[in-house]
Amino acid sequence: PPDATAAGTTVDLEGRTVLPGLADSHLHVFALGKATTSVNLEGCTSMSELQNRARQHLETGTGVGGHLEGLGWDQDLLGRTPSRSDLDLCVPTVPAVFYRRCHHVAVLNSAALKACSIGRETEDVEGGVIERDNGEPTGVLREKALELLKPLTDHEEPFDAQKDILLRGLSLCVENGVTFVQSNDSKVLGGISRPW
């Protein structure tokens, strides 16, 4: 048989490496795309830095849905866990939910607590904790208590917004060499009902 490379083009890569496109059989493409619309809190080393990032994000007008999400804070870097008071100073009126880097803990501002009907009388969820100070919620929800966020998180964005979010996620995949994905963003997992 003829040499398959004879008709091809040779490219001098100048010592660089070429890898085939990667496939990921378990990726949350919608969640990845949605993260691009959230306040990036990774690496914040002070409460003022966290607050400034939130203010800057609000100024750009980026975001999806009726509340503001932040992702990636770490109390070890911040020096302490954020509270509703910290978020109220930078996001006073829009419901805000800022997730810890592990996604097992979130802090809410007062507007988000109100939107989710979380107050002094709200009982802890089995397997979860509403942190309190003298009986008043501090804004911190842990583990199963995150289920109380459903009034804010249980909606679906309009179809065009869903497409935009998925395209953002897919673009990030391609930029990082992932050329085939299986999306695991079903509504059951907190994603969307039509992740295709």
mmCIF file of C-alpha atoms in Angstrom:
data_model
loop_
_atom_site.group_PDB
_atom_site.id
_atom_site.type_symbol
_atom_site.label_atom_id
_atom_site.label_comp_id
_atom_site.label_asym_id
_atom_site.label_seq_id
_atom_site.Cartn_x
_atom_site.Cartn_y
_atom_site.Cartn_z
ATOM 1 C CA PRO A 1 0.000 0.000 0.000
ATOM 2 C CA PRO A 2 1.161 3.563 -0.601
ATOM 3 C CA ASP A 3 2.762 5.452 2.266
ATOM 4 C CA ALA A 4 0.002 7.433 4.014
ATOM 5 C CA THR A 5 2.441 10.170 5.002
ATOM 6 C CA ALA A 6 3.603 10.743 1.418
ATOM 7 C CA ALA A 7 0.554 12.852 0.556
ATOM 8 C CA GLY A 8 0.477 14.622 3.947
ATOM 9 C CA THR A 9 2.145 17.782 5.079
ATOM 10 C CA THR A 10 5.102 17.760 7.419
ATOM 11 C CA VAL A 11 5.094 20.432 10.092
ATOM 12 C CA ASP A 12 8.199 21.299 12.097
ATOM 13 C CA LEU A 13 6.928 21.585 15.692
ATOM 14 C CA GLU A 14 10.266 22.971 16.876
ATOM 15 C CA GLY A 15 10.428 20.524 19.771
ATOM 16 C CA ARG A 16 6.816 20.962 20.927
ATOM 17 C CA THR A 17 4.556 18.031 21.749
ATOM 18 C CA VAL A 18 1.299 17.156 20.011
ATOM 19 C CA LEU A 19 -1.348 15.228 21.887
ATOM 20 C CA PRO A 20 -4.650 13.903 20.605
ATOM 21 C CA GLY A 21 -7.829 15.589 21.828
ATOM 22 C CA LEU A 22 -8.832 14.290 25.238
ATOM 23 C CA ALA A 23 -12.188 12.722 26.073
ATOM 24 C CA ASP A 24 -13.932 13.158 29.424
ATOM 25 C CA SER A 25 -16.749 10.736 30.163
ATOM 26 C CA HIS A 26 -17.923 12.499 33.335
ATOM 27 C CA LEU A 27 -17.890 16.270 33.119
ATOM 28 C CA HIS A 28 -20.373 18.884 34.321
ATOM 29 C CA VAL A 29 -20.235 21.145 31.260
ATOM 30 C CA PHE A 30 -23.170 23.310 32.370
ATOM 31 C CA ALA A 31 -21.637 23.812 35.824
ATOM 32 C CA LEU A 32 -18.303 24.648 34.200
ATOM 33 C CA GLY A 33 -19.952 27.246 31.964
ATOM 34 C CA LYS A 34 -21.984 28.659 34.817
ATOM 35 C CA ALA A 35 -18.804 29.130 36.849
ATOM 36 C CA THR A 36 -17.699 31.700 34.257
ATOM 37 C CA THR A 37 -20.687 33.858 35.263
ATOM 38 C CA SER A 38 -19.885 33.649 38.994
ATOM 39 C CA VAL A 39 -17.590 35.722 41.189
ATOM 40 C CA ASN A 40 -14.219 33.966 41.231
ATOM 41 C CA LEU A 41 -13.178 33.876 44.887
ATOM 42 C CA GLU A 42 -10.227 31.501 44.505
ATOM 43 C CA GLY A 43 -7.087 32.774 46.172
ATOM 44 C CA CYS A 44 -8.775 35.600 48.137
ATOM 45 C CA THR A 45 -6.570 36.316 51.152
ATOM 46 C CA SER A 46 -8.704 38.919 52.922
ATOM 47 C CA MET A 47 -12.342 39.803 53.409
ATOM 48 C CA SER A 48 -11.767 43.116 51.631
ATOM 49 C CA GLU A 49 -10.422 41.280 48.566
ATOM 50 C CA LEU A 50 -13.503 39.024 48.538
ATOM 51 C CA GLN A 51 -15.751 42.079 48.827
ATOM 52 C CA ASN A 52 -13.898 43.973 46.086
ATOM 53 C CA ARG A 53 -14.191 41.032 43.703
ATOM 54 C CA ALA A 54 -17.939 40.891 44.368
ATOM 55 C CA ARG A 55 -18.320 44.644 43.758
ATOM 56 C CA GLN A 56 -16.285 44.465 40.541
ATOM 57 C CA HIS A 57 -18.345 41.515 39.319
ATOM 58 C CA LEU A 58 -21.582 43.411 39.957
ATOM 59 C CA GLU A 59 -20.226 46.385 37.992
ATOM 60 C CA THR A 60 -19.638 44.199 34.920
ATOM 61 C CA GLY A 61 -23.243 43.048 34.991
ATOM 62 C CA THR A 62 -22.253 39.439 34.314
ATOM 63 C CA GLY A 63 -24.244 36.718 35.947
ATOM 64 C CA VAL A 64 -27.175 34.455 35.342
ATOM 65 C CA GLY A 65 -30.458 34.184 37.175
ATOM 66 C CA GLY A 66 -31.926 36.250 39.953
ATOM 67 C CA HIS A 67 -29.034 35.930 42.388
ATOM 68 C CA LEU A 68 -25.274 36.333 42.498
ATOM 69 C CA GLU A 69 -23.065 33.279 42.959
ATOM 70 C CA GLY A 70 -19.465 33.243 44.086
ATOM 71 C CA LEU A 71 -17.162 30.228 43.978
ATOM 72 C CA GLY A 72 -13.978 29.143 45.693
ATOM 73 C CA TRP A 73 -13.475 30.989 48.993
ATOM 74 C CA ASP A 74 -11.301 29.322 51.617
ATOM 75 C CA GLN A 75 -11.421 30.387 55.262
ATOM 76 C CA ASP A 76 -7.810 29.291 55.740
ATOM 77 C CA LEU A 77 -6.709 31.924 53.210
ATOM 78 C CA LEU A 78 -9.234 34.522 54.366
ATOM 79 C CA GLY A 79 -8.342 34.133 58.044
ATOM 80 C CA ARG A 80 -11.941 33.275 58.986
ATOM 81 C CA THR A 81 -15.232 32.131 57.500
ATOM 82 C CA PRO A 82 -17.214 34.913 55.791
ATOM 83 C CA SER A 83 -20.592 35.879 57.250
ATOM 84 C CA ARG A 84 -23.811 37.465 56.051
ATOM 85 C CA SER A 85 -22.518 40.782 57.409
ATOM 86 C CA ASP A 86 -19.431 40.546 55.189
ATOM 87 C CA LEU A 87 -21.567 39.906 52.115
ATOM 88 C CA ASP A 88 -24.117 42.575 53.045
ATOM 89 C CA LEU A 89 -21.330 45.184 52.852
ATOM 90 C CA CYS A 90 -20.586 44.381 49.204
ATOM 91 C CA VAL A 91 -23.896 42.944 47.956
ATOM 92 C CA PRO A 92 -26.610 44.690 49.991
ATOM 93 C CA THR A 93 -29.735 44.083 47.876
ATOM 94 C CA VAL A 94 -29.227 41.213 45.412
ATOM 95 C CA PRO A 95 -29.427 37.716 46.937
ATOM 96 C CA ALA A 96 -25.850 36.377 47.059
ATOM 97 C CA VAL A 97 -24.626 32.828 47.669
ATOM 98 C CA PHE A 98 -20.868 32.311 47.885
ATOM 99 C CA TYR A 99 -19.723 28.670 47.931
ATOM 100 C CA ARG A 100 -16.591 27.446 49.675
ATOM 101 C CA ARG A 101 -14.100 25.736 47.380
ATOM 102 C CA CYS A 102 -15.469 22.313 48.403
ATOM 103 C CA HIS A 103 -19.119 23.196 47.585
ATOM 104 C CA HIS A 104 -20.170 21.653 50.915
ATOM 105 C CA VAL A 105 -20.432 25.066 52.601
ATOM 106 C CA ALA A 106 -21.919 28.369 51.469
ATOM 107 C CA VAL A 107 -22.384 31.807 52.950
ATOM 108 C CA LEU A 108 -25.476 33.864 52.126
ATOM 109 C CA ASN A 109 -26.144 37.564 52.466
ATOM 110 C CA SER A 110 -29.280 38.829 54.212
ATOM 111 C CA ALA A 111 -31.212 39.114 50.924
ATOM 112 C CA ALA A 112 -30.520 35.441 50.132
ATOM 113 C CA LEU A 113 -31.466 34.322 53.638
ATOM 114 C CA LYS A 114 -34.761 36.183 53.260
ATOM 115 C CA ALA A 115 -35.393 34.768 49.758
ATOM 116 C CA CYS A 116 -34.880 31.253 51.174
ATOM 117 C CA SER A 117 -36.976 31.942 54.311
ATOM 118 C CA ILE A 118 -34.038 31.148 56.593
ATOM 119 C CA GLY A 119 -34.320 32.839 59.972
ATOM 120 C CA ARG A 120 -34.109 32.360 63.723
ATOM 121 C CA GLU A 121 -36.966 29.833 63.696
ATOM 122 C CA THR A 122 -35.649 27.748 60.794
ATOM 123 C CA GLU A 123 -34.692 24.289 62.016
ATOM 124 C CA ASP A 124 -31.455 22.618 60.988
ATOM 125 C CA VAL A 125 -31.785 20.095 58.189
ATOM 126 C CA GLU A 126 -30.862 16.531 59.123
ATOM 127 C CA GLY A 127 -27.260 16.099 58.027
ATOM 128 C CA GLY A 128 -26.731 19.846 57.753
ATOM 129 C CA VAL A 129 -26.080 22.910 59.870
ATOM 130 C CA ILE A 130 -27.282 26.492 59.835
ATOM 131 C CA GLU A 131 -24.551 28.301 61.751
ATOM 132 C CA ARG A 132 -25.917 30.735 64.314
ATOM 133 C CA ASP A 133 -24.789 33.528 66.597
ATOM 134 C CA ASN A 134 -27.134 33.966 69.571
ATOM 135 C CA GLY A 135 -29.814 32.146 67.611
ATOM 136 C CA GLU A 136 -29.532 34.314 64.467
ATOM 137 C CA PRO A 137 -28.208 32.681 61.274
ATOM 138 C CA THR A 138 -24.699 33.899 60.430
ATOM 139 C CA GLY A 139 -25.353 33.158 56.766
ATOM 140 C CA VAL A 140 -23.244 29.980 56.747
ATOM 141 C CA LEU A 141 -24.932 26.760 55.624
ATOM 142 C CA ARG A 142 -23.157 23.412 55.800
ATOM 143 C CA GLU A 143 -23.743 20.124 53.997
ATOM 144 C CA LYS A 144 -27.460 19.167 53.717
ATOM 145 C CA ALA A 145 -28.506 22.654 54.863
ATOM 146 C CA LEU A 146 -27.616 23.734 51.312
ATOM 147 C CA GLU A 147 -30.941 22.156 50.316
ATOM 148 C CA LEU A 148 -32.552 25.261 51.824
ATOM 149 C CA LEU A 149 -31.211 27.196 48.810
ATOM 150 C CA LYS A 150 -33.817 25.672 46.486
ATOM 151 C CA PRO A 151 -35.925 28.851 46.232
ATOM 152 C CA LEU A 152 -32.880 30.464 44.566
ATOM 153 C CA THR A 153 -31.295 27.507 42.788
ATOM 154 C CA ASP A 154 -34.219 25.339 41.713
ATOM 155 C CA HIS A 155 -35.158 27.424 38.681
ATOM 156 C CA GLU A 156 -33.879 26.931 35.172
ATOM 157 C CA GLU A 157 -32.484 29.692 33.048
ATOM 158 C CA PRO A 158 -34.283 30.470 29.765
ATOM 159 C CA PHE A 159 -33.309 28.152 26.925
ATOM 160 C CA ASP A 160 -31.084 30.740 25.186
ATOM 161 C CA ALA A 161 -29.220 31.380 28.449
ATOM 162 C CA GLN A 162 -28.755 27.623 28.904
ATOM 163 C CA LYS A 163 -27.248 27.393 25.414
ATOM 164 C CA ASP A 164 -24.903 30.291 26.182
ATOM 165 C CA ILE A 165 -23.791 28.658 29.441
ATOM 166 C CA LEU A 166 -23.214 25.294 27.731
ATOM 167 C CA LEU A 167 -21.196 26.989 24.974
ATOM 168 C CA ARG A 168 -19.056 28.721 27.608
ATOM 169 C CA GLY A 169 -18.381 25.344 29.223
ATOM 170 C CA LEU A 170 -17.612 23.681 25.897
ATOM 171 C CA SER A 171 -15.267 26.513 24.930
ATOM 172 C CA LEU A 172 -13.313 25.990 28.147
ATOM 173 C CA CYS A 173 -13.098 22.278 27.335
ATOM 174 C CA VAL A 174 -11.694 22.902 23.864
ATOM 175 C CA GLU A 175 -9.266 25.548 25.164
ATOM 176 C CA ASN A 176 -7.875 22.864 27.479
ATOM 177 C CA GLY A 177 -7.668 20.088 24.886
ATOM 178 C CA VAL A 178 -10.882 18.251 25.800
ATOM 179 C CA THR A 179 -12.585 17.568 22.477
ATOM 180 C CA PHE A 180 -15.211 15.005 23.532
ATOM 181 C CA VAL A 181 -17.389 15.122 26.650
ATOM 182 C CA GLN A 182 -20.255 13.290 28.265
ATOM 183 C CA SER A 183 -22.275 15.942 30.099
ATOM 184 C CA ASN A 184 -23.496 14.982 33.557
ATOM 185 C CA ASP A 185 -25.589 18.059 34.254
ATOM 186 C CA SER A 186 -28.994 16.502 34.776
ATOM 187 C CA LYS A 187 -31.598 18.359 36.820
ATOM 188 C CA VAL A 188 -31.263 15.669 39.472
ATOM 189 C CA LEU A 189 -27.646 16.793 39.981
ATOM 190 C CA GLY A 190 -28.522 20.500 40.109
ATOM 191 C CA GLY A 191 -27.997 21.183 36.430
ATOM 192 C CA ILE A 192 -30.594 21.491 33.706
ATOM 193 C CA SER A 193 -33.354 19.212 32.465
ATOM 194 C CA ARG A 194 -32.110 19.238 28.828
ATOM 195 C CA PRO A 195 -28.282 19.168 28.871
ATOM 196 C CA TRP A 196 -27.884 18.652 25.124
#
